[in-house]
Short mmCIF file of C-alpha atoms in Angstrom, two decimals:
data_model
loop_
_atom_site.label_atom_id
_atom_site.label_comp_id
_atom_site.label_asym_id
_atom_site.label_seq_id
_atom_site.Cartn_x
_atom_site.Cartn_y
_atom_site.Cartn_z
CA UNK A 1 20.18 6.92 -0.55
CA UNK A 2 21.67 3.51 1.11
CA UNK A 3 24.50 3.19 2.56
CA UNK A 4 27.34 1.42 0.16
CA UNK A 5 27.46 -1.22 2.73
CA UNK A 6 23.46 -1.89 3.52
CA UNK A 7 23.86 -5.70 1.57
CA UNK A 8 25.88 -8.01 2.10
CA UNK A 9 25.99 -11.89 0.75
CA UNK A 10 22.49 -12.63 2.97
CA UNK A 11 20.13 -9.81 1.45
CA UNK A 12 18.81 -8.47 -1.49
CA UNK A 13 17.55 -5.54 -2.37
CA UNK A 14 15.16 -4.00 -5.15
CA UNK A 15 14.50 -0.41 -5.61
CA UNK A 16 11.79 1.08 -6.76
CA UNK A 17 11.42 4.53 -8.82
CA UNK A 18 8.59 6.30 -8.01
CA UNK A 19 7.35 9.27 -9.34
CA UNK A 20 4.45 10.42 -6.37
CA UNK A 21 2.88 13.53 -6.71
CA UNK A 22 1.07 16.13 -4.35
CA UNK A 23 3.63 15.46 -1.77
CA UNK A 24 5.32 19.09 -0.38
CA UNK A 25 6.77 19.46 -3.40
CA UNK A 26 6.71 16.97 -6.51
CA UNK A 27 9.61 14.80 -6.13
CA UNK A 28 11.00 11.93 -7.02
CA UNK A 29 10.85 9.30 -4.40
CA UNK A 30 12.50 6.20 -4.05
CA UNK A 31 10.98 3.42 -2.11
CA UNK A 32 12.72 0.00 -1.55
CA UNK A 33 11.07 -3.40 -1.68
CA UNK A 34 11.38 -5.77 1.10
CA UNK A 35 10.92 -9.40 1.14
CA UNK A 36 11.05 -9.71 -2.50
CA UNK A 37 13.07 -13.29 -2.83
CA UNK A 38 12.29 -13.19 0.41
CA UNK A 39 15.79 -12.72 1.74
CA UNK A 40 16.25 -9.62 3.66
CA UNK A 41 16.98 -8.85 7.09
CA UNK A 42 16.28 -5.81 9.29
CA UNK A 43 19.71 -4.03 8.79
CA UNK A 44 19.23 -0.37 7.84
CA UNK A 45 20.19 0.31 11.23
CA UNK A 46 20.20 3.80 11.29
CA UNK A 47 16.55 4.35 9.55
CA UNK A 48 13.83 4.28 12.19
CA UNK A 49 10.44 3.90 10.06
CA UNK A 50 10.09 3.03 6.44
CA UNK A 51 7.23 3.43 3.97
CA UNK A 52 6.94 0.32 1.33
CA UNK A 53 4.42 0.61 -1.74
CA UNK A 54 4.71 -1.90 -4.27
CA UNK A 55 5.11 0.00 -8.03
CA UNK A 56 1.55 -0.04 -9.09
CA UNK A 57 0.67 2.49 -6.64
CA UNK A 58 -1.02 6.18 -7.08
CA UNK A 59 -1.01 8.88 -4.61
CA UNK A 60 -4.02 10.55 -4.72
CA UNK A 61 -3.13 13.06 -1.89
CA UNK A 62 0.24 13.93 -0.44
CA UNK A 63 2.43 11.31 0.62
CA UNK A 64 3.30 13.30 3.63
CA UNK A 65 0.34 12.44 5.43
CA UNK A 66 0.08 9.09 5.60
CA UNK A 67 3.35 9.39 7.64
CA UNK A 68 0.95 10.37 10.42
CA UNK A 69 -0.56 7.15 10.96
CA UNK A 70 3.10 6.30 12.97
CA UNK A 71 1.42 8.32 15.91
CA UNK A 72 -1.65 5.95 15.90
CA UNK A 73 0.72 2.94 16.73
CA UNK A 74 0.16 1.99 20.45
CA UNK A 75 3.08 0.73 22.27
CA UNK A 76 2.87 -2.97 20.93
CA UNK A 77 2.68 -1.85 17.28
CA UNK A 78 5.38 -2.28 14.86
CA UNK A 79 3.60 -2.36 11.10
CA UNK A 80 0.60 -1.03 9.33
CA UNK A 81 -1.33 -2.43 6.61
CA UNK A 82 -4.99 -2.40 5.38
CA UNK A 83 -6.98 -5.64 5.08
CA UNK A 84 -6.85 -7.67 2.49
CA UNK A 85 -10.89 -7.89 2.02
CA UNK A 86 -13.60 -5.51 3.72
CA UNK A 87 -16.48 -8.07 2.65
CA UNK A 88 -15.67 -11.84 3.68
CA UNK A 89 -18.14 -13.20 1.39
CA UNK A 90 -15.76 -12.35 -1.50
CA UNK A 91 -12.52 -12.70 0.50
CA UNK A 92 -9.93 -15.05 -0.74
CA UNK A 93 -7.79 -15.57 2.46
CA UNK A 94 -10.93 -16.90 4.33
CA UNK A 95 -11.83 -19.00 1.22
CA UNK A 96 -8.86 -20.46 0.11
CA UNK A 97 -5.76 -19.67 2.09
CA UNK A 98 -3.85 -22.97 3.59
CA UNK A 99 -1.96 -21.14 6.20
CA UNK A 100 -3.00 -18.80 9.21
CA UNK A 101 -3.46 -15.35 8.30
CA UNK A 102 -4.36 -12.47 10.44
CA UNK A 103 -7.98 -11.11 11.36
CA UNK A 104 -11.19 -12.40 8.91
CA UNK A 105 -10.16 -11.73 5.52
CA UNK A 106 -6.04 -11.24 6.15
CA UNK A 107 -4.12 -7.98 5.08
CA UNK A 108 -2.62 -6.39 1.73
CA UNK A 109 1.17 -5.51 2.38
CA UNK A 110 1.53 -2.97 -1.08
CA UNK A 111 1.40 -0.47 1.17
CA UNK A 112 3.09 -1.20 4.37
CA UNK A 113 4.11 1.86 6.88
CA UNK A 114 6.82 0.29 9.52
CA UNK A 115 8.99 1.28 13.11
CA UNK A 116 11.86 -0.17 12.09
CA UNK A 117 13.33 0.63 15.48
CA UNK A 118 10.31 -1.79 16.97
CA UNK A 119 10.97 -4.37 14.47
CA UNK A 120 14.66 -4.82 15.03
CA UNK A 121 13.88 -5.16 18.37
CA UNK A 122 10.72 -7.58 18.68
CA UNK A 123 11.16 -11.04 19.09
CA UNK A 124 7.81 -12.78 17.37
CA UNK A 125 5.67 -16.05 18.51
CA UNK A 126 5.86 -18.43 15.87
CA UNK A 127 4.76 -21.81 15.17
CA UNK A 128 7.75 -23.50 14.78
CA UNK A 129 9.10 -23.11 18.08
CA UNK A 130 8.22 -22.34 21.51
CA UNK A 131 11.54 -19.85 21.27
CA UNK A 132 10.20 -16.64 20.12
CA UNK A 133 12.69 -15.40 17.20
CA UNK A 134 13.51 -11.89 15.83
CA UNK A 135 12.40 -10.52 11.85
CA UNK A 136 15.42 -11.62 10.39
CA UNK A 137 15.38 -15.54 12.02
CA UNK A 138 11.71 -16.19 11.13
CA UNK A 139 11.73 -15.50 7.83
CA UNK A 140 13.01 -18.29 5.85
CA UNK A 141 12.24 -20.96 8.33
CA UNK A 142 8.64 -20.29 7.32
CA UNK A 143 9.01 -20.01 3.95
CA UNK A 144 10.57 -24.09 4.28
CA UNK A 145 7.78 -24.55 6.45
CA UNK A 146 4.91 -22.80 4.44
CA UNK A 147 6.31 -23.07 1.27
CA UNK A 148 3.94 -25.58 -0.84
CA UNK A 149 0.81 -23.80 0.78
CA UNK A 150 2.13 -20.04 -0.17
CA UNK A 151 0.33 -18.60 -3.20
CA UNK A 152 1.49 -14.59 -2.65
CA UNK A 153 4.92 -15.06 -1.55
CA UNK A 154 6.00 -11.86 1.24
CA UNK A 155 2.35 -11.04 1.85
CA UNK A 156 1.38 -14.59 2.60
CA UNK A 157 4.38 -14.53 5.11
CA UNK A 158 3.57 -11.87 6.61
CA UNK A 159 -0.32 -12.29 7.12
CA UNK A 160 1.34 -15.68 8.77
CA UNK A 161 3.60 -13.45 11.35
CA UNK A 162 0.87 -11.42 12.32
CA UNK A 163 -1.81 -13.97 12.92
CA UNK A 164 0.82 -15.00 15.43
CA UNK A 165 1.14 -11.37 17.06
CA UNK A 166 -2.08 -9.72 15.67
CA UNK A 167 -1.22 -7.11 18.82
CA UNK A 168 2.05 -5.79 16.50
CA UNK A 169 -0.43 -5.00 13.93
CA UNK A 170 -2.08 -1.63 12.91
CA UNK A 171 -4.74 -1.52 10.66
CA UNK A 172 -5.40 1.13 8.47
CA UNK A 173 -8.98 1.92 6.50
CA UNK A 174 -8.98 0.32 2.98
CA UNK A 175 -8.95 4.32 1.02
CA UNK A 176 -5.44 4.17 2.17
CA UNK A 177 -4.88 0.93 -0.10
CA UNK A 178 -7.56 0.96 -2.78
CA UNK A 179 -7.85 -1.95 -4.95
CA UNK A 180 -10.33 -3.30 -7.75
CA UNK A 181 -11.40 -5.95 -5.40
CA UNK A 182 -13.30 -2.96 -3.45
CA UNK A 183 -15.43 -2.18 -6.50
CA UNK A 184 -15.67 -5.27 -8.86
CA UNK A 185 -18.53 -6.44 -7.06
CA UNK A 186 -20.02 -2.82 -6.00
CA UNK A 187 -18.68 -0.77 -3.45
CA UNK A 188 -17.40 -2.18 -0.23
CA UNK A 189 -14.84 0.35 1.00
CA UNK A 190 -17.02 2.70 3.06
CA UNK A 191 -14.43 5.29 3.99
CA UNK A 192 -13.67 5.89 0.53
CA UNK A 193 -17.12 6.29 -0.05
CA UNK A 194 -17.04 9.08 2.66
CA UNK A 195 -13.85 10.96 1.84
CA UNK A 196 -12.36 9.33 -1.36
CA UNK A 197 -9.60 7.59 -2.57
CA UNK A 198 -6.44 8.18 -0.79
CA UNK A 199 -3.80 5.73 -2.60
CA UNK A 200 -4.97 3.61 -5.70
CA UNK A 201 -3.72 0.51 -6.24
CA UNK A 202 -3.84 -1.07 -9.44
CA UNK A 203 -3.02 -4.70 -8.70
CA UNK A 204 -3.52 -7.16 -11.29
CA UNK A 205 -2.10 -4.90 -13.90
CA UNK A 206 -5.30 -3.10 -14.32
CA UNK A 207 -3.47 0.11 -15.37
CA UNK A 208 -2.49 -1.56 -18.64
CA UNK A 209 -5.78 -3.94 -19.21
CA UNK A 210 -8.96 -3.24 -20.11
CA UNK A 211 -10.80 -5.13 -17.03
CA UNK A 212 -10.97 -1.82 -15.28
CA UNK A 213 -11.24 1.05 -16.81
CA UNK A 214 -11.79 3.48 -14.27
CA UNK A 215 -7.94 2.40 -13.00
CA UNK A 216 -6.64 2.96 -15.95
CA UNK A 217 -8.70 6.03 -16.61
CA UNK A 218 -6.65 7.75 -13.52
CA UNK A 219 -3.42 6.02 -14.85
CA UNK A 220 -3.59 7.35 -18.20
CA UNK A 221 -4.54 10.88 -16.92
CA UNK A 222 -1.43 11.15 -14.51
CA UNK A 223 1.01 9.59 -16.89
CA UNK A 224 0.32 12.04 -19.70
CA UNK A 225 0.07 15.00 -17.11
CA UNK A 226 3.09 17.24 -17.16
CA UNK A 227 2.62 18.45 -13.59
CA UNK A 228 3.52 22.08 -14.54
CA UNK A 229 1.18 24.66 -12.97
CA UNK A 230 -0.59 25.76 -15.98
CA UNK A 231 -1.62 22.37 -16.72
CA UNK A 232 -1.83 20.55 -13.49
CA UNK A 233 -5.12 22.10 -12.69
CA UNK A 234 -6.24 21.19 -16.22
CA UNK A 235 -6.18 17.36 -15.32
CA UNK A 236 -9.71 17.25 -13.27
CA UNK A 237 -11.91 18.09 -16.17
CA UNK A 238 -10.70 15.33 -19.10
CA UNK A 239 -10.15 13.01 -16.01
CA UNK A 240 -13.80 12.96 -14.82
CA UNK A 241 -15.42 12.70 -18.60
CA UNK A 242 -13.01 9.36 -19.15
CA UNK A 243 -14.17 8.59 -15.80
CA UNK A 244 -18.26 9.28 -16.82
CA UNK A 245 -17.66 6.73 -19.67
CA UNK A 246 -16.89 3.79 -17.45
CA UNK A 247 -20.23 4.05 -15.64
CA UNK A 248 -21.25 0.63 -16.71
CA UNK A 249 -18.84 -0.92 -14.58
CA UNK A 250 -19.35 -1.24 -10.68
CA UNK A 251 -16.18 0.84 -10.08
CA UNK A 252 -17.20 3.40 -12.73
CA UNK A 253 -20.12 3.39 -10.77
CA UNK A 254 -18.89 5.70 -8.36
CA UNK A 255 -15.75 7.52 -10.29
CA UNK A 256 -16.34 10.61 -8.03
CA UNK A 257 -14.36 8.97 -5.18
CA UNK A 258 -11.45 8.69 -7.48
CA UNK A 259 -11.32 12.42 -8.06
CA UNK A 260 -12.29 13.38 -4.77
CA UNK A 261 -9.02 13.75 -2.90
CA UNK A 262 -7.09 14.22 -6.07
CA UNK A 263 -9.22 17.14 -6.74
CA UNK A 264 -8.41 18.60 -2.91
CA UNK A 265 -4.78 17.78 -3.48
CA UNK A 266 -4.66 19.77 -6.11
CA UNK A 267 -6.29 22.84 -5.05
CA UNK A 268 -4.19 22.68 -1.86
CA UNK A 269 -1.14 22.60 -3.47
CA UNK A 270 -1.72 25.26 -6.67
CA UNK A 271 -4.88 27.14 -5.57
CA UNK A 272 -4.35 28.33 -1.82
CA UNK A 273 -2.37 31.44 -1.48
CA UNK A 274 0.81 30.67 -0.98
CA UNK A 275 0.96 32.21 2.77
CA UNK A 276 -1.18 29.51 3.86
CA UNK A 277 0.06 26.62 2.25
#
């Protein structure tokens, strides 16, 4: 829970109920959005890291573990995210984008892992100033600045900070932030490929549409499960036939990397013995 006096007249703050499941136990989790309206400031002073999914986001394995990725941070790291585009021939940043954005194809921030002890600390290069300014001074002087050339508001701000300090960046493998833009076209997420889908993200409200129906396939199956033991291990089976009837699509294609995790999610959490979970 926050604080009663986390905001003030300078911030604002969203939260976001989400139900995530295969964690430790399933919970209710609540997540808060940053940088929506784009006028927050590093002040949860007593929180040291921070986990920010936007609200069209699965978990496909337990949320606990991508937690562990903090560890991977070398000393000059302060963020995570996973690129925006594994193929740059399909890439919008590198097509279209009028502003700098980090790496070849930029990065996706609707999943974003953070040290907010680093954050509150680091002062970033900017290219405003030769002054180097901290999170909550850079903000909104590049919104004015980058305003007229932003088309996805907090994500297009922040691909400009880290193109800026690319060394404050880590970058996690695209199963971690699965999108249709990895399978419209045919595969091009290789690690997913490998050990499946670790968190789906159904940007583009692809849960709801009928443009992919392998995301909304998984959707539907979740939001009509009632997570109780008896029927939790029930899911797999109706899941991959819905799954088998999208196979004329290039995500339907390969629908077994959807279930993959989810599957081993759900036999570590119900099937192992209870001693060794």
């Amino acid at each position: 829970m926050l604080p009663s006096d986390v905001c003030g007249m300078n911030c604002f703050w969203e939260a976001a109920f989400r139900f995530l499941i295969f964690s430790a136990f399933v919970l209710n989790y609540w997540f808060m959005i940053l940088w929506r309206k784009l006028k927050v400031k590093l002040i949860l002073k007593e929180v040291d890291s921070l986990l920010y999914v936007d609200t069209d986001i699965l978990f496909l394995r337990a949320v606990d573990d991508i937690w562990s990725l903090l560890k991977k941070f070398n000393s000059t790291q302060i963020a995570a995210m996973a690129p925006e585009h594994e193929e740059p021939r399909i890439g919008w940043y590198n097509r279209f984008a009028r502003h700098p954005y980090y790496g070849k194809t930029g990065v996706n921030s609707g999943v974003m892992l953070m040290n907010m002890t680093r954050m509150r600390r680091k002062y970033f290069k900017n290219d405003m100033t030769t002054v180097q300014l901290k999170w909550g001074d850079i903000l909104m002087p590049l919104l004015k600045k980058y305003k007229l050339n932003i088309t996805w508001g907090d994500q297009d701000l922040l691909n400009i900070m880290f193109f800026h300090n690319p060394e404050s960046l880590f970058v996690f493998p695209c199963q971690w932030n699965y999108r249709p833009d990895h399978c419209i076209y045919g595969s091009n997420c290789q690690e997913a490929e490998e050990e499946g889908i670790f968190i789906l993200h159904g940007n583009r409200g692809v849960y709801h549409d009928d443009k992919q129906p392998a995301f909304r396939a998984v959707y539907e199956a979740l939001r009509n499960c009632s997570f109780e033991d008896n029927n939790i291990r029930s899911l797999l089976k109706p899941l991959e036939l819905e799954l088998q009837k999208t196979v004329h699509t290039y995500c339907g294609k390969i629908y077994k990397i959807f279930i993959k995790q989810l599957t081993k999610s759900i036999r570590d959490r119900y099937d192992r013995p209870r001693k060794e979970r």
